[in-house]
C-alpha positions as semicolon CSV with decimal commas, in nm:
position;residue;x (nm);y (nm);z (nm)
1;X;0,000;0,000;0,000
2;X;0,277;0,245;0,094
3;X;0,462;0,174;-0,230
4;X;0,144;0,234;-0,427
5;X;0,074;0,565;-0,250
6;X;0,431;0,687;-0,305
7;X;0,413;0,587;-0,671
8;X;0,088;0,776;-0,715
9;X;0,234;1,081;-0,540
10;X;0,535;1,081;-0,773
11;X;0,298;1,063;-1,071
12;X;0,082;1,340;-0,925
13;X;0,369;1,591;-0,910
14;X;0,437;1,616;-1,287
15;X;0,062;1,589;-1,349
16;X;-0,008;1,891;-1,132
17;X;0,279;2,086;-1,288
18;X;0,136;2,019;-1,633
19;X;-0,212;2,120;-1,514
20;X;-0,073;2,440;-1,362
21;X;0,100;2,526;-1,692
22;X;-0,221;2,467;-1,889
23;X;-0,430;2,672;-1,646
24;X;-0,182;2,959;-1,641
25;X;-0,147;2,953;-2,020
26;X;-0,521;2,943;-2,094
27;X;-0,611;3,212;-1,842
28;X;-0,324;3,428;-1,964
29;X;-0,452;3,402;-2,324
30;X;-0,809;3,483;-2,227
31;X;-0,955;3,810;-2,363
32;X;-0,917;4,113;-2,143
33;X;-0,631;4,240;-1,932
34;X;-0,575;4,439;-1,612
35;X;-0,517;4,746;-1,828
36;X;-0,883;4,746;-1,931
37;X;-0,984;4,796;-1,567
38;X;-0,774;5,113;-1,528
39;X;-0,980;5,431;-1,588
40;X;-0,899;5,617;-1,910
41;X;-0,843;5,935;-1,709
42;X;-0,528;5,788;-1,555
43;X;-0,213;5,940;-1,718
44;X;-0,010;5,704;-1,941
45;X;0,296;5,713;-1,716
46;X;0,085;5,620;-1,412
47;X;-0,085;5,346;-1,612
48;X;0,257;5,206;-1,708
49;X;0,370;5,204;-1,342
50;X;0,049;5,026;-1,236
51;X;0,098;4,755;-1,498
52;X;0,463;4,721;-1,401
53;X;0,367;4,677;-1,035
54;X;0,125;4,403;-1,138
55;X;0,403;4,225;-1,328
56;X;0,197;4,183;-1,645
57;X;0,476;4,313;-1,869
58;X;0,719;4,037;-1,772
59;X;0,773;3,741;-2,010
60;X;0,533;3,446;-1,980
61;X;0,784;3,202;-1,832
62;X;0,895;3,455;-1,570
63;X;0,539;3,517;-1,454
64;X;0,461;3,145;-1,452
65;X;0,767;3,049;-1,245
66;X;0,703;3,337;-1,005
67;X;0,341;3,222;-0,961
68;X;0,456;2,863;-0,889
69;X;0,707;2,989;-0,633
70;X;0,443;3,202;-0,464
71;X;0,187;2,920;-0,464
72;X;0,407;2,639;-0,333
73;X;0,658;2,830;-0,121
74;X;0,567;3,187;-0,029
75;X;0,202;3,129;0,064
76;X;0,275;2,822;0,283
77;X;0,546;3,025;0,459
78;X;0,297;3,302;0,531
79;X;0,055;3,043;0,666
80;X;0,326;2,905;0,899
81;X;0,414;3,259;1,012
82;X;0,048;3,329;1,090
83;X;-0,004;3,006;1,284
84;X;0,322;2,996;1,482
85;X;0,429;3,360;1,496
86;X;0,749;3,300;1,297
87;X;0,903;3,515;1,023
88;X;0,999;3,268;0,750
89;X;0,830;3,459;0,469
90;X;1,028;3,779;0,546
91;X;0,808;4,006;0,339
92;X;0,818;3,793;0,022
93;X;0,581;3,893;-0,256
94;X;0,247;3,710;-0,238
95;X;-0,010;3,633;-0,509
96;X;-0,200;3,961;-0,532
97;X;-0,550;4,003;-0,668
98;X;-0,573;4,257;-0,951
99;X;-0,914;4,383;-0,843
100;X;-0,890;4,400;-0,463
101;X;-0,510;4,449;-0,443
102;X;-0,508;4,208;-0,148
103;X;-0,348;3,860;-0,129
104;X;-0,555;3,604;-0,316
105;X;-0,532;3,348;-0,035
106;X;-0,669;3,603;0,213
107;X;-0,976;3,645;-0,007
108;X;-1,014;3,267;-0,037
109;X;-0,990;3,219;0,339
110;X;-1,251;3,490;0,394
111;X;-1,492;3,329;0,147
112;X;-1,424;2,965;0,236
113;X;-1,639;2,945;0,554
114;X;-1,949;3,051;0,360
115;X;-1,887;2,788;0,094
116;X;-1,806;2,508;0,337
117;X;-2,107;2,592;0,554
118;X;-2,364;2,581;0,275
119;X;-2,210;2,360;0,005
120;X;-2,047;2,123;0,254
121;X;-2,369;2,082;0,451
122;X;-2,565;2,020;0,131
123;X;-2,317;1,752;0,020
124;X;-2,322;1,580;0,359
125;X;-2,703;1,584;0,361
126;X;-2,707;1,444;0,006
127;X;-2,482;1,151;0,106
128;X;-2,685;1,073;0,420
129;X;-3,006;1,072;0,215
130;X;-2,881;0,906;-0,104
131;X;-2,708;0,599;0,041
132;X;-3,010;0,461;0,236
133;X;-3,246;0,539;-0,052
134;X;-3,019;0,372;-0,308
135;X;-2,966;0,063;-0,093
136;X;-3,335;0,019;-0,006
137;X;-3,449;0,090;-0,363
138;X;-3,224;-0,186;-0,494
139;X;-3,328;-0,432;-0,223
140;X;-3,698;-0,358;-0,283
141;X;-3,672;-0,325;-0,660
142;X;-3,991;-0,204;-0,835
143;X;-4,163;-0,129;-0,504
144;X;-4,343;0,203;-0,464
145;X;-4,045;0,339;-0,270
146;X;-3,816;0,239;-0,558
147;X;-4,052;0,398;-0,811
148;X;-4,075;0,719;-0,608
149;X;-3,699;0,732;-0,552
150;X;-3,633;0,676;-0,922
151;X;-3,873;0,953;-1,020
152;X;-3,733;1,203;-0,768
153;X;-3,376;1,116;-0,871
154;X;-3,450;1,167;-1,239
155;X;-3,616;1,502;-1,171
156;X;-3,344;1,614;-0,930
157;X;-3,061;1,527;-1,167
158;X;-3,229;1,648;-1,488
159;X;-3,355;1,987;-1,371
160;X;-3,071;2,246;-1,345
161;X;-3,005;2,398;-1,005
162;X;-3,071;2,754;-1,120
163;X;-3,427;2,653;-1,217
164;X;-3,484;2,459;-0,893
165;X;-3,347;2,749;-0,690
166;X;-3,572;3,005;-0,858
167;X;-3,879;2,780;-0,817
168;X;-3,810;2,732;-0,445
169;X;-3,755;3,105;-0,400
170;X;-4,085;3,186;-0,573
171;X;-4,279;2,930;-0,369
172;X;-4,121;2,943;-0,022
173;X;-3,968;3,293;-0,014
174;X;-4,207;3,505;-0,222
175;X;-4,543;3,330;-0,194
176;X;-4,530;3,162;0,147
177;X;-4,252;3,382;0,293
178;X;-4,118;3,096;0,501
179;X;-3,751;3,142;0,417
180;X;-3,531;3,434;0,304
181;X;-3,436;3,450;-0,062
182;X;-3,097;3,616;-0,001
183;X;-2,827;3,459;0,214
184;X;-2,695;3,695;0,485
185;X;-2,317;3,647;0,476
186;X;-2,264;3,900;0,757
187;X;-2,450;3,687;1,012
188;X;-2,238;3,575;1,306
189;X;-2,351;3,295;1,536
190;X;-2,338;3,420;1,895
191;X;-2,644;3,259;2,056
192;X;-2,928;3,016;1,989
193;X;-3,127;3,284;1,805
194;X;-2,850;3,355;1,555
195;X;-2,789;2,980;1,517
196;X;-3,153;2,925;1,423
197;X;-3,139;3,220;1,183
198;X;-2,833;3,063;1,018
199;X;-3,008;2,726;0,981
200;X;-3,322;2,903;0,858
201;X;-3,141;3,081;0,573
202;X;-2,947;2,768;0,477
203;X;-3,256;2,552;0,416
204;X;-3,330;2,662;0,058
205;X;-2,976;2,648;-0,089
206;X;-2,904;2,321;0,096
207;X;-3,228;2,174;-0,040
208;X;-3,139;2,273;-0,397
209;X;-2,787;2,132;-0,388
210;X;-2,881;1,835;-0,170
211;X;-3,148;1,723;-0,417
212;X;-2,910;1,749;-0,711
213;X;-2,623;1,561;-0,546
214;X;-2,846;1,302;-0,379
215;X;-3,007;1,220;-0,713
216;X;-2,672;1,130;-0,869
217;X;-2,536;0,936;-0,570
218;X;-2,857;0,740;-0,512
219;X;-2,873;0,625;-0,876
220;X;-2,515;0,498;-0,866
221;X;-2,581;0,327;-0,532
222;X;-2,895;0,156;-0,661
223;X;-2,729;0,040;-0,983
224;X;-2,425;-0,099;-0,801
225;X;-2,641;-0,271;-0,540
226;X;-2,855;-0,440;-0,808
227;X;-2,543;-0,570;-0,979
228;X;-2,407;-0,721;-0,657
229;X;-2,737;-0,864;-0,533
230;X;-2,730;-1,115;-0,820
231;X;-2,378;-1,238;-0,748
232;X;-2,300;-1,592;-0,632
233;X;-2,154;-1,485;-0,299
234;X;-2,491;-1,339;-0,200
235;X;-2,666;-1,673;-0,257
236;X;-2,387;-1,846;-0,067
237;X;-2,424;-1,610;0,229
238;X;-2,800;-1,669;0,238
239;X;-2,748;-2,046;0,211
240;X;-2,524;-2,031;0,519
241;X;-2,818;-1,892;0,714
242;X;-2,705;-1,532;0,744
243;X;-2,977;-1,279;0,810
244;X;-3,088;-1,044;0,532
245;X;-2,957;-0,751;0,734
246;X;-2,606;-0,898;0,742
247;X;-2,615;-1,003;0,377
248;X;-2,736;-0,665;0,249
249;X;-2,550;-0,425;0,477
250;X;-2,227;-0,612;0,548
251;X;-2,162;-0,792;0,221
252;X;-2,359;-0,640;-0,066
253;X;-2,351;-0,276;0,045
254;X;-1,979;-0,286;0,121
255;X;-1,888;-0,426;-0,220
256;X;-2,129;-0,186;-0,390
257;X;-1,960;0,120;-0,242
258;X;-1,659;0,108;-0,476
259;X;-1,816;0,305;-0,767
260;X;-2,012;0,516;-0,519
261;X;-1,691;0,616;-0,339
262;X;-1,554;0,737;-0,674
263;X;-1,856;0,960;-0,731
264;X;-1,846;1,098;-0,378
265;X;-1,468;1,157;-0,387
266;X;-1,480;1,334;-0,723
267;X;-1,764;1,554;-0,596
268;X;-1,578;1,670;-0,285
269;X;-1,346;1,915;-0,469
270;X;-1,663;2,086;-0,588
271;X;-1,737;2,166;-0,224
272;X;-1,431;2,392;-0,222
273;X;-1,503;2,541;-0,562
274;X;-1,854;2,621;-0,453
275;X;-2,176;2,585;-0,643
276;X;-2,132;2,879;-0,877
277;X;-2,490;2,888;-1,002
278;X;-2,652;2,833;-0,663
279;X;-2,430;3,091;-0,496
280;X;-2,537;3,343;-0,759
281;X;-2,907;3,259;-0,714
282;X;-2,903;3,295;-0,335
283;X;-2,632;3,565;-0,322
284;X;-2,393;3,353;-0,117
285;X;-2,058;3,528;-0,091
286;X;-1,851;3,213;-0,134
287;X;-1,568;3,081;-0,350
288;X;-1,795;3,038;-0,651
289;X;-1,903;3,402;-0,631
290;X;-1,538;3,507;-0,596
291;X;-1,450;3,311;-0,910
292;X;-1,732;3,469;-1,111
293;X;-1,634;3,816;-0,988
294;X;-1,271;3,752;-1,077
295;X;-1,366;3,645;-1,429
296;X;-1,575;3,959;-1,480
297;X;-1,293;4,180;-1,347
298;X;-1,015;4,004;-1,544
299;X;-0,856;3,914;-1,212
300;X;-0,617;3,654;-1,353
301;X;-0,433;3,559;-1,029
302;X;-0,764;3,486;-0,854
303;X;-0,894;3,272;-1,141
304;X;-0,566;3,082;-1,176
305;X;-0,531;3,015;-0,804
306;X;-0,888;2,895;-0,741
307;X;-0,880;2,674;-1,051
308;X;-0,546;2,521;-0,959
309;X;-0,651;2,452;-0,599
310;X;-0,955;2,270;-0,737
311;X;-0,727;2,063;-0,962
312;X;-0,506;1,971;-0,664
313;X;-0,812;1,860;-0,468
314;X;-0,933;1,646;-0,760
315;X;-0,597;1,465;-0,783
316;X;-0,586;1,423;-0,403
317;X;-0,936;1,282;-0,369
318;X;-0,874;1,047;-0,662
319;X;-0,585;0,903;-0,463
320;X;-0,801;0,879;-0,149
321;X;-1,071;0,698;-0,347
322;X;-0,817;0,446;-0,479
323;X;-0,696;0,378;-0,125
324;X;-1,052;0,329;0,000
325;X;-1,108;0,065;-0,269
326;X;-0,868;-0,164;-0,086
327;X;-1,040;-0,097;0,245
328;X;-1,385;-0,174;0,106
329;X;-1,285;-0,475;-0,106
330;X;-1,006;-0,698;0,035
331;X;-0,967;-0,856;-0,310
332;X;-0,804;-0,536;-0,436
333;X;-0,429;-0,539;-0,390
334;X;-0,177;-0,267;-0,475
335;X;0,137;-0,481;-0,480
């Protein structure tokens, strides 16, 4: 196992470097530049100094290598200095946002709690709902619960989240006025009243994202369960006198989790990236909203950094999923 993990890590390093080069190259070639955001009333000499301070006039390879150094060395050093009160960074240049003129990682850290609170809760709720529904639907195939679960899953996965979000806002926020339509990002939890207000404003966006993610996970769970329920080892386990609970939950469900783990692991990086559409619908000031704002403002460092962090998370959770395969299925060996 250790050899396999080390091998995958060694493969991941050049993979991430290639991804970083592609991201930096594509974003750098995108239409628009920081110069377009400078007012026309600014004198040419001042405009030239602003662009020079942003480093946009340097050659491509110089800017790319500087960005890699800042991402993998300078920013971690600043994080260590902040946590332990050291001075390893020694005033090194950080990745600066073109629009806010503040460090990109500071903006990400400010936005991350909003994204993790809403998107992370929605994903956790989706998993807790989808797994039991998928398992029971497969075990009771063609029952009314299976039919209902199949219908809800098809609707939840087929209908886009921006449409579901608007429908829920019209019904529950405008007509019934049960929930707020705009997420209050300034709310701080200090007592039970503010905690309830936080839960109250999270219900609609969590419902929208939870339905979408649960629909996908439950369908994969049901399909994998049906495939394993017809295997020989299931008949053997029943012939040995094992209870249905043990057969379904201990044997079938465990072996069925391998493709489901892949879906869940690949969806986790999206928790960091935020649900861009849903955050826009409910005005959640999260990572997704920061990415959209950076694209509109031609904030290249922000776009490059958020995209690359998402790529790192995808590679990492792919490795975690591969390791979990061996835990779930002892037949899988990495030697």
